C-alpha cells in the first residue's frame, strides 16, 4: 500500500485502496473504454467525501494534480465514471434518511439505487416513476440527467428532485434551493465560497442571457451543462439544475430530496409486429394519444438474437425474418386503451401481428420484456460495447436514417440494428464487435464518427439522451460553437478552479486519449 493510500485511510472512516484487483474492477464502466485509476475510495459519510476532496484540492494548489471522479454503480455508457486519478465510489452511501409520506418527500444519500429507493417507497404506496435504470444510483442518474423511456409522459428524474446537497472541491457543502431576488442578493454578498459561486454564476448567466435563451430552445442536446437555462428564473436562482448532466464535474452530490408520486396500477402491454418500419411508425403515431407509459421500437433481428439467451420469444417472432416490433404499455385505464387499439385494428397493415395483455399471453409478454432487458442491459462478453447509444433522432426521419444505416453497414462490414424509445425519440445502435481484433480501435472509431454523421444528417443529436462524457465528446467537442464552449468552461471554473473534478471528460476530453483507451479484453494477450 502506497503512502498516500495509507494517509487517506487514516484521514477517513471509509476505506481507500490501491490494490491491483480493486484498481482493475474500477477501470471499466458500461462503456467501450478502460482507464485505470490510481486509488479507489469508499467514503462512509459526507464528511469522508469532504476530507477527500479537500485533500486532493490542496494537492492541486501545490501543482500536484490528481483527477477525482465520483462513481455510482458504474453503469454509464460514456466512460465518464473512469479516471486515471482517484475514484470516489458512493456504494456505501446508500441510505434512505427520511420519508415524509404525507408530503411525499424522501431524503436519501446519493449512492442509493433507484430500485432500493422505490422498494422502500412502495411501502407507502409511492414511487419515482422513471424506468429502465433500476440498478443505477440517484447521484449517477442526476449527473447523467436521466430521462428514460417513460419521460414523455412523466418527465425525467429532474421533475422529481427538489433539492440536493453537494460537496464542493474545497470540502464545503452546498445545499441548493431556489433563492428569491432578495435572498439571492444577500447570499451573493456573503464572503464565503457559496457566496462567490452565486455571485459569479449570476454574472455568467447575465452576460450570456441571449446564448442561454437560444440553447434552451434546442433542448435536445445534453452536452455541456444542459440544464443551465433552468437555473435562473424571473430574478430567482437555483444552482441545482447545473448538476443535472454535469457528470460529476462541478461537485460530488452527497444527499438528495425527491418528491415521489402515488404508484399507478401495473401497466398492461401490447406488442405489435410489422414488416415495414413505416407501418410500425404509423401505428405508434395512432396510439400516442392514448398516452402510453412506454412506446418502444425494436428491429426484429434484436429480438431474434435475444431469443438465443434461452427465452421463448416465438410468440412474438413467429415466422418473421425481417420487420419491426412496437412495444407499448399503458398504466392509465389500460383495458380501455387496449380496447381502442383493437377497434383501430383495420387501420393498420393486414400483415401486422398483435399480442395483447391477457391471461394466456402474459407469459409470452413477460418473457419478451425480460429477455430484452437482460440482453440489452448486459454487454455480452464485451462484444456489444455501447458506442452509439442514447442519441436523439426525430421519429419522422427514422426511415431515412435506416437507409443511411444500410450504407454504413456495407461500408464498415457490420450488422447494425436500431432500437429505442419512440416516446422519447432516444435510440441506440449496438453492433457486435470482435474485441480481439487488432483493428478494433480503428473500426470502433470509424463507427462512432460515421454514425454521428448520419445521426446529424437526419436532424438528430449524438448527445441527445445522455451527456457527452468521454466518448461522445470526441465528436461533440468539434461541433460545439466557441461562445458555448467559453460559457461552459467559465462555469466549470466557478465551481472547480483547480480543475480536479473529472478534468478529462466533456470539454476537457482528449480525442487521442479516448480513442486509444477502448477496451481490449483479450486483445492485450493477442498483441503480446
Ligand atoms: C442499458 C442502459 C440503458 C440506458 N438508457 C438510458 C436512457 O434511456 N436514458 C438516459 O438518460 N440514460 C440511459 N442510460 C445511461 C444512464 O443514464 C447511466 O447509466 C446512469 O445514470 C448511470 O448511473 P450510475 O449510478 O451507474 O453512475 P456512474 O456510471 O457510476 O456515473 C455516471 C456519471 O455520474 C457521475 N456521478 C455518479 N455519482 C455521482 C455523485 N454522487 N455526484 C456527482 N457525480 C456523480 C460520474 O462521475 C459519472 O460522470 C442507460 C445506460 C444503460 C447501461
XYZ file of N, CA and C in Angstrom, residues 1 5 9 14-29 34-43 71 73 81-83 85-92:
126
model
N 0.841 -1.201 0.000
C 0.000 0.000 0.000
C 0.881 1.258 0.000
N -2.193 6.334 0.030
C -3.321 5.467 0.376
C -3.392 5.308 1.901
N -6.409 6.544 4.368
C -7.096 5.604 5.253
C -7.134 6.105 6.693
N -14.088 5.550 5.947
C -14.188 4.552 4.870
C -12.810 4.118 4.395
N -12.799 3.099 3.519
C -11.512 2.563 3.051
C -11.065 3.180 1.737
N -9.741 3.212 1.569
C -9.156 3.638 0.295
C -8.197 2.533 -0.143
N -8.296 2.130 -1.409
C -7.481 1.018 -1.900
C -6.614 1.427 -3.078
N -5.479 0.736 -3.206
C -4.685 0.870 -4.437
C -4.243 -0.514 -4.923
N -4.933 -1.557 -4.421
C -4.535 -2.922 -4.788
C -4.980 -3.236 -6.227
N -4.167 -4.040 -6.945
C -4.436 -4.297 -8.371
C -5.849 -4.816 -8.660
N -6.388 -5.700 -7.758
C -7.736 -6.268 -8.049
C -8.796 -5.168 -8.061
N -8.724 -4.274 -7.043
C -9.737 -3.208 -6.962
C -9.538 -2.226 -8.117
N -8.280 -1.893 -8.393
C -7.979 -0.965 -9.499
C -8.557 -1.535 -10.798
N -8.364 -2.820 -11.015
C -8.849 -3.473 -12.235
C -10.376 -3.359 -12.329
N -11.035 -3.650 -11.203
C -12.506 -3.633 -11.198
C -13.051 -2.243 -11.541
N -12.392 -1.204 -11.057
C -12.906 0.159 -11.268
C -12.297 0.832 -12.507
N -11.625 0.008 -13.336
C -11.069 0.533 -14.592
C -12.116 0.550 -15.695
N -13.240 -0.096 -15.442
C -14.252 -0.188 -16.502
C -15.599 0.277 -15.975
N -16.408 0.799 -16.857
C -17.826 1.023 -16.538
C -18.595 0.292 -17.636
N -11.594 1.741 -21.216
C -10.980 1.243 -19.981
C -9.870 2.208 -19.570
N -9.972 2.729 -18.331
C -8.957 3.660 -17.818
C -8.665 3.255 -16.368
N -7.385 3.100 -16.034
C -7.019 2.618 -14.692
C -6.867 3.759 -13.699
N -7.607 3.716 -12.576
C -7.393 4.736 -11.544
C -6.165 4.396 -10.701
N -5.694 5.392 -9.918
C -4.570 5.118 -9.007
C -5.098 4.652 -7.650
N -6.233 5.249 -7.241
C -6.843 4.895 -5.953
C -8.347 4.756 -6.122
N -8.941 3.939 -5.253
C -10.402 3.865 -5.204
C -10.816 4.066 -3.747
N -11.656 5.082 -3.519
C -12.080 5.397 -2.145
C -13.558 5.061 -1.962
N -13.881 4.533 -0.778
C -15.275 4.193 -0.456
C -15.697 4.976 0.783
N -16.028 6.269 0.624
C -16.426 7.055 1.799
C -17.639 6.463 2.493
N -18.309 8.052 -8.587
C -18.839 6.879 -9.284
C -20.004 6.305 -8.509
N -23.016 3.327 -9.673
C -22.930 1.892 -9.950
C -21.930 1.609 -11.072
N -17.344 7.824 -15.704
C -17.018 7.412 -14.328
C -15.607 6.829 -14.249
N -14.847 6.968 -15.329
C -13.472 6.436 -15.347
C -12.466 7.564 -15.172
N -11.326 7.226 -14.581
C -10.291 8.248 -14.370
C -8.927 7.588 -14.196
N -7.014 9.014 -12.024
C -6.721 9.565 -10.711
C -7.385 8.739 -9.620
N -8.281 9.395 -8.859
C -8.962 8.688 -7.774
C -10.464 8.568 -8.054
N -10.976 7.350 -7.860
C -12.420 7.128 -7.969
C -13.002 7.275 -6.567
N -14.053 8.107 -6.444
C -14.767 8.168 -5.154
C -16.110 7.475 -5.372
N -16.205 6.263 -4.849
C -17.416 5.470 -5.060
C -18.455 5.803 -3.992
N -19.721 5.921 -4.413
C -20.781 6.212 -3.433
C -21.503 4.935 -2.983
N -20.880 3.777 -3.268
C -21.511 2.489 -2.923
C -22.001 2.395 -1.479
N -21.209 2.952 -0.545
C -21.571 2.826 0.883
C -22.549 3.914 1.320
